[in-house]
Coordinates of C-alpha atoms in Angstrom, one line a residue:
X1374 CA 0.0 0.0 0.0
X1375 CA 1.5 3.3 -0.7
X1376 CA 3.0 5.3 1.9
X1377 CA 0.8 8.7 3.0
X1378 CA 4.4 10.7 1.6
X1379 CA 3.8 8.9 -1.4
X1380 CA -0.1 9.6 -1.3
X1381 CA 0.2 13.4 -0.7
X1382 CA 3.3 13.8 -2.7
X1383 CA 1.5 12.2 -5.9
X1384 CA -1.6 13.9 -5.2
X1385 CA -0.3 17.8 -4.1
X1386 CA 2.1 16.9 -7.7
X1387 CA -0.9 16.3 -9.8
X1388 CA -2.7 18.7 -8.5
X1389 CA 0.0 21.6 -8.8
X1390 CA 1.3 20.0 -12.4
X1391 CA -2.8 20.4 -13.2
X1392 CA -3.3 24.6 -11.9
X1393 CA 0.4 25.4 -13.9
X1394 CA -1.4 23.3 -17.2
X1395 CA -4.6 25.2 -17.0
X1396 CA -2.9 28.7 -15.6
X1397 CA -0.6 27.8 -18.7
X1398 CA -3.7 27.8 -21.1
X1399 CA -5.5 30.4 -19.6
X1400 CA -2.9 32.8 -20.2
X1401 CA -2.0 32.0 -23.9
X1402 CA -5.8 31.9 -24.8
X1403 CA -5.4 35.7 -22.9
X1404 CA -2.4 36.2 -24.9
X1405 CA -3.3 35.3 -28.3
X1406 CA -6.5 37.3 -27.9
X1407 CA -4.5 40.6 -27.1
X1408 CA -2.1 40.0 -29.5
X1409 CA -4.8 39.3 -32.0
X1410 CA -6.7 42.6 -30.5
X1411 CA -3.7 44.7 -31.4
X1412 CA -3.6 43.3 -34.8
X1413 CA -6.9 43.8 -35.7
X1414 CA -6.5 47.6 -34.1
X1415 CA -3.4 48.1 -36.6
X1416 CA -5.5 46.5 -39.3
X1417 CA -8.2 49.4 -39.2
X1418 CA -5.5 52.0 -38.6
X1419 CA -4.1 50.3 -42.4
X1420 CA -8.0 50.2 -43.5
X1421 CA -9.0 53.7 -42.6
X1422 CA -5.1 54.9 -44.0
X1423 CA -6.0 53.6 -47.5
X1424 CA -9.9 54.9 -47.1
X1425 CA -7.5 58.6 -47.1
X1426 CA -5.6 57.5 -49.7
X1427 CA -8.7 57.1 -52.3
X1428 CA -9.7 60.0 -54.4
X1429 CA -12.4 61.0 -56.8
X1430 CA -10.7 62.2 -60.0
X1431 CA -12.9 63.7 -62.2
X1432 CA -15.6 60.7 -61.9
X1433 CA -12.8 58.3 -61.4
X1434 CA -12.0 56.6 -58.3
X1435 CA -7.9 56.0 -57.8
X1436 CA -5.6 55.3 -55.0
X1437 CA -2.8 57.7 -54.4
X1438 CA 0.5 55.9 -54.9
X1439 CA 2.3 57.4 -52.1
X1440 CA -0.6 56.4 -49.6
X1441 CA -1.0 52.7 -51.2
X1442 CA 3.1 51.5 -51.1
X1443 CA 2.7 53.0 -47.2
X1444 CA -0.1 50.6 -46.4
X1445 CA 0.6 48.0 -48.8
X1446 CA 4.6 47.7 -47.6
X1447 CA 3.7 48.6 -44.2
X1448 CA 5.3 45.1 -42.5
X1449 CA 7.9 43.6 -44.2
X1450 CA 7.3 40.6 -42.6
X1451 CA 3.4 39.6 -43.6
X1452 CA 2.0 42.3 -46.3
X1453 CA -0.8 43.6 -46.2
X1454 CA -3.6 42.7 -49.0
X1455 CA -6.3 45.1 -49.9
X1456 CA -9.5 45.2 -52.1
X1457 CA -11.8 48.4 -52.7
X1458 CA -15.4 47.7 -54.1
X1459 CA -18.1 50.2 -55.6
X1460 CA -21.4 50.2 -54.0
X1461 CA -22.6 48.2 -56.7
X1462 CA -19.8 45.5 -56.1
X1463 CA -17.0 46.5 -59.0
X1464 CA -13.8 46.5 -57.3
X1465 CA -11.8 49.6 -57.8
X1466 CA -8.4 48.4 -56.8
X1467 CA -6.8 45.5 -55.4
X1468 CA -3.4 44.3 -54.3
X1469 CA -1.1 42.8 -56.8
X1470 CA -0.2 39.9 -54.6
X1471 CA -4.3 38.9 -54.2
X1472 CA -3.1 37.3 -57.7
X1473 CA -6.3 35.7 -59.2
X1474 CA -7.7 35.9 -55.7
X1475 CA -10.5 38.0 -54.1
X1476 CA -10.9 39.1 -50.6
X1477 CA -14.6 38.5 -49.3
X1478 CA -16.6 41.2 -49.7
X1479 CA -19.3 41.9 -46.6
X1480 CA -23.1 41.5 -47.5
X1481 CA -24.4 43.7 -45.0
X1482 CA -22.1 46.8 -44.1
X1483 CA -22.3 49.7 -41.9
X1484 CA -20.4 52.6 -39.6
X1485 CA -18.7 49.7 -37.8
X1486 CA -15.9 47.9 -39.4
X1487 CA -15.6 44.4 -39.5
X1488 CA -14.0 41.9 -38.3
X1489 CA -13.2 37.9 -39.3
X1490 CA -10.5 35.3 -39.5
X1491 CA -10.0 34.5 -42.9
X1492 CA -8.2 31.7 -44.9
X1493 CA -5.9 33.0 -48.2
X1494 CA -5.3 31.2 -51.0
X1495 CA -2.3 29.3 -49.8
X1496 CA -4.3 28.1 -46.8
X1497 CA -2.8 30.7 -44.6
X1498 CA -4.6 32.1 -41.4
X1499 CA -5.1 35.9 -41.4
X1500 CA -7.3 38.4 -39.8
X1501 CA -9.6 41.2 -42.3
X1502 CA -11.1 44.1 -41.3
X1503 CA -13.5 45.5 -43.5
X1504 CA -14.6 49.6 -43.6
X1505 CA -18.0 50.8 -45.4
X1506 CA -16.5 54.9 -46.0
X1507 CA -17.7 58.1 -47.7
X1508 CA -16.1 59.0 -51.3
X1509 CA -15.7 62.4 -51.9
X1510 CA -14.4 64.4 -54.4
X1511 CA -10.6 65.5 -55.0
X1512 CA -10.0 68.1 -52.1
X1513 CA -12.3 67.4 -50.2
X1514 CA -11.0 64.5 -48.1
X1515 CA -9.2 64.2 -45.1
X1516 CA -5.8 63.8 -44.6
X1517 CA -3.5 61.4 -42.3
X1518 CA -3.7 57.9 -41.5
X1519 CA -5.7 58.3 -38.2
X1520 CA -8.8 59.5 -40.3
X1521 CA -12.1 57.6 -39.4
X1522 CA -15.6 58.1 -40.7
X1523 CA -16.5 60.2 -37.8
X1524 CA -13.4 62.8 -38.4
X1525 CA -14.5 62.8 -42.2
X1526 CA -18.0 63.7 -41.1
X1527 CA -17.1 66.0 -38.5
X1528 CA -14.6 67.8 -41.2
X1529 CA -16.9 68.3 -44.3
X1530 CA -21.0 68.3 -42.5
X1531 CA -22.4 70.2 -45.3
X1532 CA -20.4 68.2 -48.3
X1533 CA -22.2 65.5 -49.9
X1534 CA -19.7 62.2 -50.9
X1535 CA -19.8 61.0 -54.4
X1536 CA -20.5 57.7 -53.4
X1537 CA -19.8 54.4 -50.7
X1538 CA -17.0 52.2 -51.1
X1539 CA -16.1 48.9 -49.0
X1540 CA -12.2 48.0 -48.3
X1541 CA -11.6 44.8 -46.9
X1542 CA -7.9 44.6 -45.3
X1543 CA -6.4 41.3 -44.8
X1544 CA -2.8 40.2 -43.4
X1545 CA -1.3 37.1 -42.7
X1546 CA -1.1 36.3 -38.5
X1547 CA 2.6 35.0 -39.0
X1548 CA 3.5 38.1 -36.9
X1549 CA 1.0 36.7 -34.2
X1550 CA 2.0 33.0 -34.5
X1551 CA 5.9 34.0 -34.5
X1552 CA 4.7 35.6 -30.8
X1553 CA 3.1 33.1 -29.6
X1554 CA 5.7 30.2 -30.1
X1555 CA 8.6 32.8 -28.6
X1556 CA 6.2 33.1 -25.5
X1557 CA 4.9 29.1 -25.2
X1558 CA 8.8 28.1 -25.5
X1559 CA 9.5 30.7 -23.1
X1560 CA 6.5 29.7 -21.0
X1561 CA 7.1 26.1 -21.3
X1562 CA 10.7 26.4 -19.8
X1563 CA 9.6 28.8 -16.9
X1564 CA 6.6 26.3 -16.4
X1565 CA 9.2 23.2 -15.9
X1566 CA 11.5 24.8 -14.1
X1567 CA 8.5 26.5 -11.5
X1568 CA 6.8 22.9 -11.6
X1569 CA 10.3 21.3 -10.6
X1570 CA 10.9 23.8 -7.9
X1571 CA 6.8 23.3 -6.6
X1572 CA 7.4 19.3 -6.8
X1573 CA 11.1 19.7 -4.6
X1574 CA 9.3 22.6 -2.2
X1575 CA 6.4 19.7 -2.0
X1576 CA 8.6 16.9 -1.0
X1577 CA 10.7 19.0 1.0
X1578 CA 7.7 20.1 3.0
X1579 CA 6.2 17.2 3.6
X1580 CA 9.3 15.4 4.6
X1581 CA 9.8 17.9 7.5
X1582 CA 5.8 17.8 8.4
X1583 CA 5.5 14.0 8.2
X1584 CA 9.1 13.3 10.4
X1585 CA 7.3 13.2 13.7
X1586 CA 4.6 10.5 12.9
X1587 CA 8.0 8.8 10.8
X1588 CA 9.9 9.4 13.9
X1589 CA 6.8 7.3 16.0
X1590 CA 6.4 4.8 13.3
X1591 CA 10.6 3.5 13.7
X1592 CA 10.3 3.5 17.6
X1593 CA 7.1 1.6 17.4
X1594 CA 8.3 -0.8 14.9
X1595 CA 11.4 -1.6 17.5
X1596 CA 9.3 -2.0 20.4
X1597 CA 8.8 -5.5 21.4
X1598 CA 7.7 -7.4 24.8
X1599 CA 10.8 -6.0 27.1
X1600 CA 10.8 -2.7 25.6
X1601 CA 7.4 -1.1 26.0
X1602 CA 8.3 0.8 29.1
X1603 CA 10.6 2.9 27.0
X1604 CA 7.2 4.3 25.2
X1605 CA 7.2 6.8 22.4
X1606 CA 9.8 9.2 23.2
X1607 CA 8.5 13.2 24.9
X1608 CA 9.8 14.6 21.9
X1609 CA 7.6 18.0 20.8
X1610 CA 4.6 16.8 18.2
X1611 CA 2.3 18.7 16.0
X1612 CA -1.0 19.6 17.8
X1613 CA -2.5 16.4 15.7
X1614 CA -0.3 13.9 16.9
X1615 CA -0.4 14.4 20.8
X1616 CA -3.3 12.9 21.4
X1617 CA -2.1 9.8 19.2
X1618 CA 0.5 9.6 21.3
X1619 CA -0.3 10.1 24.3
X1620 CA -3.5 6.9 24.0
X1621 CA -0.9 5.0 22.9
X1622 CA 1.8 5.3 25.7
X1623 CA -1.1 4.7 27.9
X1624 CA -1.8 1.5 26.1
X1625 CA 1.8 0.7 26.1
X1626 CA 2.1 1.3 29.6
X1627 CA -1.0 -0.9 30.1
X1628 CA 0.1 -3.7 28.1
X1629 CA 3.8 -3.8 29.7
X1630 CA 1.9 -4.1 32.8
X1631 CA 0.1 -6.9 31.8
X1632 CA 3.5 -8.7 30.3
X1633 CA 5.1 -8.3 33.7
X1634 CA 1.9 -9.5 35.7
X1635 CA 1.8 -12.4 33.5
X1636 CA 5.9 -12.9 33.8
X1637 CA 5.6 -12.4 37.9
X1638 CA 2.3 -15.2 37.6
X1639 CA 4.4 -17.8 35.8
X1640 CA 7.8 -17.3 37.6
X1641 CA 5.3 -17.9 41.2
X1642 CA 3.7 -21.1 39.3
X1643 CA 7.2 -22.7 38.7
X1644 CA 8.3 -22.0 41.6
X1645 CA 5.4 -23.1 43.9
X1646 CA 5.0 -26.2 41.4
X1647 CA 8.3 -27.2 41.4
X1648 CA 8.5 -28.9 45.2
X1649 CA 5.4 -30.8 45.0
X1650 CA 6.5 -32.1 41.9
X1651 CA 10.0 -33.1 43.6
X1652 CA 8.6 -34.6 46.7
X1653 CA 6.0 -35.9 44.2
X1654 CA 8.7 -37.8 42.3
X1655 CA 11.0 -38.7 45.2
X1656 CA 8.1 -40.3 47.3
X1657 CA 7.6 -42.3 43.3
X1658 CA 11.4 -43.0 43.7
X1659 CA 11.8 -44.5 46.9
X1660 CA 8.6 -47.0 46.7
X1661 CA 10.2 -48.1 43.9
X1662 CA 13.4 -48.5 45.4
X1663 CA 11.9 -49.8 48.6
X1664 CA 10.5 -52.8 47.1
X1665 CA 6.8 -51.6 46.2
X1666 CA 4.5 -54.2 45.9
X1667 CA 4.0 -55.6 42.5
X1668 CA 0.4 -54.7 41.8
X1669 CA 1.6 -50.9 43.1
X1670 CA 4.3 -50.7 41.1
X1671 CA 3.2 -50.2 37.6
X1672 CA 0.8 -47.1 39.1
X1673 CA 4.4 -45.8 40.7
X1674 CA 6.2 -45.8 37.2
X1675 CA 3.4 -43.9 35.9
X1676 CA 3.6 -41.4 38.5
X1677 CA 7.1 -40.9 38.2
X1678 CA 7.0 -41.0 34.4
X1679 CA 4.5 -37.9 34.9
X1680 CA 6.5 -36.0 37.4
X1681 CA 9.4 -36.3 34.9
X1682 CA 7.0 -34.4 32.4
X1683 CA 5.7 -32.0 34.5
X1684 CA 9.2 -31.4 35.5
X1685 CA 10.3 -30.6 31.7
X1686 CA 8.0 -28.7 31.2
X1687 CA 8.3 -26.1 34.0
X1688 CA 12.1 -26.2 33.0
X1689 CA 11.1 -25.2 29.4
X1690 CA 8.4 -22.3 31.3
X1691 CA 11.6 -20.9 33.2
X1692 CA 13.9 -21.2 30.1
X1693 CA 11.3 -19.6 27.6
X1694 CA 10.7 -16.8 30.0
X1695 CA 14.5 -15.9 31.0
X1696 CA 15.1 -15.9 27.2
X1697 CA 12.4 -13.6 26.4
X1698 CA 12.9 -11.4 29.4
X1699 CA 17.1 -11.2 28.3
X1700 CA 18.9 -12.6 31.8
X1701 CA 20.1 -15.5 30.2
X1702 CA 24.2 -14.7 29.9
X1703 CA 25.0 -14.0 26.3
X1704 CA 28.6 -14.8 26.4
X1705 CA 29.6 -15.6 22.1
X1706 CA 32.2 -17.4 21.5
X1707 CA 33.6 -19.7 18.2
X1708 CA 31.9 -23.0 17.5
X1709 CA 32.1 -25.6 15.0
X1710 CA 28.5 -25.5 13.1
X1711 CA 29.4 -29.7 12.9
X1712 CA 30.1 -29.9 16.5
X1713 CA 27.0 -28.5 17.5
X1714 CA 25.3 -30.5 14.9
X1715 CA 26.3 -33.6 17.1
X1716 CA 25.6 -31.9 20.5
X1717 CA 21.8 -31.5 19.6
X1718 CA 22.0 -35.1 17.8
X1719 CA 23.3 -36.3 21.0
X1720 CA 20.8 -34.8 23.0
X1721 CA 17.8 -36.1 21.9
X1722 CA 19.2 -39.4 21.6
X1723 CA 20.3 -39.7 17.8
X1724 CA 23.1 -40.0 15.7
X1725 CA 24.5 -38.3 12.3
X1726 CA 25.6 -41.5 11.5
X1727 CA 22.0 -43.5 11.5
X1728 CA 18.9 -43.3 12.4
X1729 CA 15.7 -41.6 11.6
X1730 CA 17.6 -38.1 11.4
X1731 CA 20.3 -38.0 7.9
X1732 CA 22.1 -35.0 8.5
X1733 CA 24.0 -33.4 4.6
X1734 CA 26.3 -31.0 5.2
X1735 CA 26.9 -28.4 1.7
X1736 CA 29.4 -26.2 3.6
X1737 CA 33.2 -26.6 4.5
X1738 CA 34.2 -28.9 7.3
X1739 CA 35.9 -26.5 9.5
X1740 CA 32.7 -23.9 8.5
X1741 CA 32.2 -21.9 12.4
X1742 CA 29.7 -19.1 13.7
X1743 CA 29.7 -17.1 16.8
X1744 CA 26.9 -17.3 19.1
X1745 CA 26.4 -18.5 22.6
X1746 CA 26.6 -22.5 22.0
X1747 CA 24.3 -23.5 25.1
X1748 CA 21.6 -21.6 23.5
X1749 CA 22.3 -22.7 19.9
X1750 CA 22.4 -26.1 20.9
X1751 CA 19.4 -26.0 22.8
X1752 CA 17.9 -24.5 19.9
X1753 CA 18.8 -26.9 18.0
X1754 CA 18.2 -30.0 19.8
X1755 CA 13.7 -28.5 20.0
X1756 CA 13.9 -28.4 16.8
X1757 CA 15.4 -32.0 16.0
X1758 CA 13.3 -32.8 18.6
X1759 CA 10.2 -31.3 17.4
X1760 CA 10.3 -32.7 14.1
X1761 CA 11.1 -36.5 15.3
X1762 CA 8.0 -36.5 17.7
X1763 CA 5.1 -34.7 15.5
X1764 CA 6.8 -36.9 12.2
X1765 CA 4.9 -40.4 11.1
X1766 CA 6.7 -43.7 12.5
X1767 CA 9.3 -44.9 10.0
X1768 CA 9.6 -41.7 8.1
X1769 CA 13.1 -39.8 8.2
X1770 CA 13.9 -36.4 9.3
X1771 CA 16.5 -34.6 6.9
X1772 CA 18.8 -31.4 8.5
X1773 CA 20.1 -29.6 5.7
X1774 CA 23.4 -27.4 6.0
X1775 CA 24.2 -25.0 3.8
X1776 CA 26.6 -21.8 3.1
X1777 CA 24.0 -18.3 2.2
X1778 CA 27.1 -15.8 1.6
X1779 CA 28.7 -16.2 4.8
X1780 CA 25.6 -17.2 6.5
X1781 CA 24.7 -20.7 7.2
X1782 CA 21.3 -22.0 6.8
X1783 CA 19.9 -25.0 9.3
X1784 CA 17.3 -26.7 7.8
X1785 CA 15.1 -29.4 9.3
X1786 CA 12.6 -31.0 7.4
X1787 CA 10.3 -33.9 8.4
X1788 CA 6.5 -35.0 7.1
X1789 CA 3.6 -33.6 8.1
X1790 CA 0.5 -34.9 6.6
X1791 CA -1.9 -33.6 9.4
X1792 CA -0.4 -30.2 9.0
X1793 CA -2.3 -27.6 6.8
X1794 CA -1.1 -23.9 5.6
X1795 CA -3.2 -21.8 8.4
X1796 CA -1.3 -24.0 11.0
X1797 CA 1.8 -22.3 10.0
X1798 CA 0.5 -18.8 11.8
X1799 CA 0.0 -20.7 15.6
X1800 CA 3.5 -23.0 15.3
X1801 CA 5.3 -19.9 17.8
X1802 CA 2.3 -19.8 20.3
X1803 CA 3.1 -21.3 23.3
X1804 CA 1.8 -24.5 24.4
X1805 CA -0.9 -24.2 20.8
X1806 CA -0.6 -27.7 19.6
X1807 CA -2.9 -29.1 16.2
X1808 CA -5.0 -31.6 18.5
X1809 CA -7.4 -29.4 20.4
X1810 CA -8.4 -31.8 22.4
X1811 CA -5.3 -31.8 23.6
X1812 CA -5.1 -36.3 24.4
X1813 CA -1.4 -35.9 23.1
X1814 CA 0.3 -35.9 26.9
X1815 CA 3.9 -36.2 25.8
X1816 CA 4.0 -32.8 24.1
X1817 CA 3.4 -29.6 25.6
X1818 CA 4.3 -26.8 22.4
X1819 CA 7.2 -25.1 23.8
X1820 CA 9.6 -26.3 21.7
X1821 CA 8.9 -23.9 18.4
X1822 CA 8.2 -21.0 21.0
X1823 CA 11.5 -22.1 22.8
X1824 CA 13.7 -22.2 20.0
X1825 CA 12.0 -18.8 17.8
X1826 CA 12.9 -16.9 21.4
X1827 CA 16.4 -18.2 21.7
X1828 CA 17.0 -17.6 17.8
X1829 CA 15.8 -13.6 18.6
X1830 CA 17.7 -13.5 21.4
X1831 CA 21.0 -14.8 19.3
X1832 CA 20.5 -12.3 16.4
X1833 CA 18.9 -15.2 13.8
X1834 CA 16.2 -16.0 11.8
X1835 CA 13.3 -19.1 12.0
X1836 CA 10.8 -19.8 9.5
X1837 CA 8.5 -22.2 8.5
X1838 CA 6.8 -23.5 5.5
X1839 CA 5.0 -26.7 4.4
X1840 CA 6.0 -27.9 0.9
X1841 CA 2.2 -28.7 -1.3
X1842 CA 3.1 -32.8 -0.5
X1843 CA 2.6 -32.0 3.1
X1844 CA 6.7 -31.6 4.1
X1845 CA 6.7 -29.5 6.9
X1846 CA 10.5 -27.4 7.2
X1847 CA 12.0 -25.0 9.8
X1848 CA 14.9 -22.7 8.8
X1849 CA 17.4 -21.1 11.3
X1850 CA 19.6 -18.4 9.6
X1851 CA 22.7 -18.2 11.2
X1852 CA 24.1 -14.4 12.2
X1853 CA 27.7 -14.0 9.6
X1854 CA 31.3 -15.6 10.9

């Protein structure tokens, strides 16, 4: 599942990366509008520049040859195409580069010039602006550029014009287009390099706001059951996250509590259990020694049998629990992974050499580790142990050595047909065993809990898994020479 860094950072980067996109669009629609406004305002200035340019020559309309090279070379880079038209529609002068081509002519015309996009004849975008104006006669015009209808009105009110005329204006938006990709290029790099600066601000920001709850996450993750009294830290939290913590050092404090009850409850049990079962078993002892009678002395086996068991197993209660609580002495030292082999061989009461137990060995002879060996070995010998009593009669259990880069890996691996994949969860909970009915005396299920607590306590690593034709394995990863 992704992380809520991850979560924020992808989402707070989308949704910044989407505002720069649509800010991004909204200004070069905004742009392109003004710069297509102040094209369309130089356009008119042209139109209403030739409109003073035309003249009524004794019937004759004609443009003035000064006026019309000014408009018609007015940008170098896109020129400007003109077309004049008579009321009646006869056009009465035309650009030379319109070629065989006409500019539209308006249907419907009035005071207020027009405006259009318009496609020329090599497919070319441009803007035209078209003018309905007054002709009058030679003289009687005004003069300059700037002139509009209203300034021709306003200059002659009581002179009559000869006649309408329409001029349609057209250039080329090159000029615009050339702007817009300098600005979009320009815009596009600023964009980056403001959307790589947001995204490192972003990360950077969330890295310092999320450190706290990161800096409660690691401590929780290396709590365990003799370190919950060390809590959470008092380190200064956002606003948010006191509360969090301060519930859960209250539950930590509760459940280290509990943990220490149930320690101090244990420890009294052995310890109150462990003299009845002595005198229970020397009382056993001494019939038997004494000469018990026969009929008595099959029920005196049996008791002393069960004092044995009930003796192991508050010995595996007081080892499990001084493992887990740390006091047993950690004092490493180099040992032969073969020779501890045979110690755990030896102490349930098999050999190497025969047996149900065939031991292969993939690593050197001389191969060693450093841990404590009491521990190892003890750790060992549950789990040969373990997989000799739960596997079927006449079956063999196979303990695999083998070299992981300077780690050795113990593998023990016996059948299991009664095991099933869920099983694997419960295999470390004390005294769980798969008959729930619990009639299997001889077994308590401390062994797997034994060993998995002395394997923590040496640094290493135990597993389980059960193979699909029911073979049952436990790994122990040894810590590096």
């Amino acid at each position: 599942m992704i992380s809520i860094r991850g979560r924020l950072l992808l989402s707070l980067g989308l949704g910044a990366g989407l505002i720069f996109v649509t800010c991004g669009f909204a200004l070069d629609r905004a742009l392109h509008a003004e710069l297509v406004r102040r094209h369309d305002a130089a356009l008119l200035a042209r139109a209403w520049g030739l409109a003073n340019a035309l003249q009524a020559d004794d019937g004759a309309i004609e443009v003035e040859a000064t006026h019309g090279l000014e408009v018609a070379s007015d940008s170098r880079l896109a020129p400007v195409l003109f077309e004049v038209w008579h009321e009646d529609g006869r056009s009465v002068g035309r650009a030379e580069a319109l070629g065989a081509s006409h500019l539209p002519r308006p249907d419907v015309v009035g005071e207020e010039p027009i405006h259009a996009d318009l496609e020329l004849s090599d497919g070319t975008a441009a803007r035209c602006v078209e003018i309905y104006v007054p002709l009058y006669a030679e003289g009687g015009g005004l003069d300059g550029a700037d002139a509009t209808l209203a300034d021709m009105t306003r200059h002659q009110p009581a002179a009559q014009p000869i006649e309408y005329v329409t001029i349609a204006l057209a250039q080329d938006l090159r000029e615009v287009d050339a702007t817009m990709q300098g600005f979009r290029r320009i815009g596009a790099i600023v964009g980056l390099l403001a959307l790589g600066a947001s995204a490192a601000l972003i990360a950077w920001s969330l890295r310092r706001s999320l450190a706290p709850l990161v800096a409660i996450g690691e401590r929780a993750r290396t709590l365990d059951a003799n370190s919950l009294h060390v809590g959470l830290g008092s380190e200064a939290l956002p606003r948010e996250l006191e509360p969090i913590r301060a519930r859960l050092e209250e539950l930590l404090t509760r459940l280290h509590e509990a943990f220490e009850r149930e320690r101090r409850f244990s420890a009294s049990v052995a310890h109150e259990l462990r003299t009845p079962i002595a005198e229970l078993r020397m009382l056993a002892e001494v019939e038997l020694l004494g000469g018990a009678e026969p009929e008595h002395t099959h029920s005196l086996q049996t008791v002393l049998a069960i004092s044995h068991r009930m003796q192991g197993l508050l010995d595996a209660l007081n080892l499990l629990r001084r493992v887990e609580a740390g006091s047993s002495t950690m004092e490493v030292e180099s040992i032969r992974l073969v020779d501890a082999v045979n110690d755990a061989l030896g102490a349930v009461g098999v050999s190497a050499s025969g047996g149900r137990v065939s031991v292969r060995a993939d690593l050197p002879e001389p191969f060693e580790i450093r841990t404590h060996r009491e521990l190892f070995s003890c750790a060992l010998s549950n789990l040969i142990g373990n997989a000799l009593d739960h596997s079927p009669p006449h079956s063999a259990v196979e303990l695999f050595l083998r070299d992981a880069g300077g780690r050795c890996v113990v593998e023990i691996a016996n059948e299991a047909p009664q095991l099933e994949e869920a099983d694997l969860g419960h295999m470390f909970e004390p005294l769980w065993r798969k008959d729930e009915s619990r009639s299997d005396s001889e077994h308590a299920g401390l062994g797997l809990p034994i060993s998995r607590a002395i394997a923590q306590q040496l640094g290493m690593g135990l597993t389980t898994s059960l193979s699909e034709s029911g073979r049952f394995a436990v790994v122990l990863e040894c810590p590096p020479r």
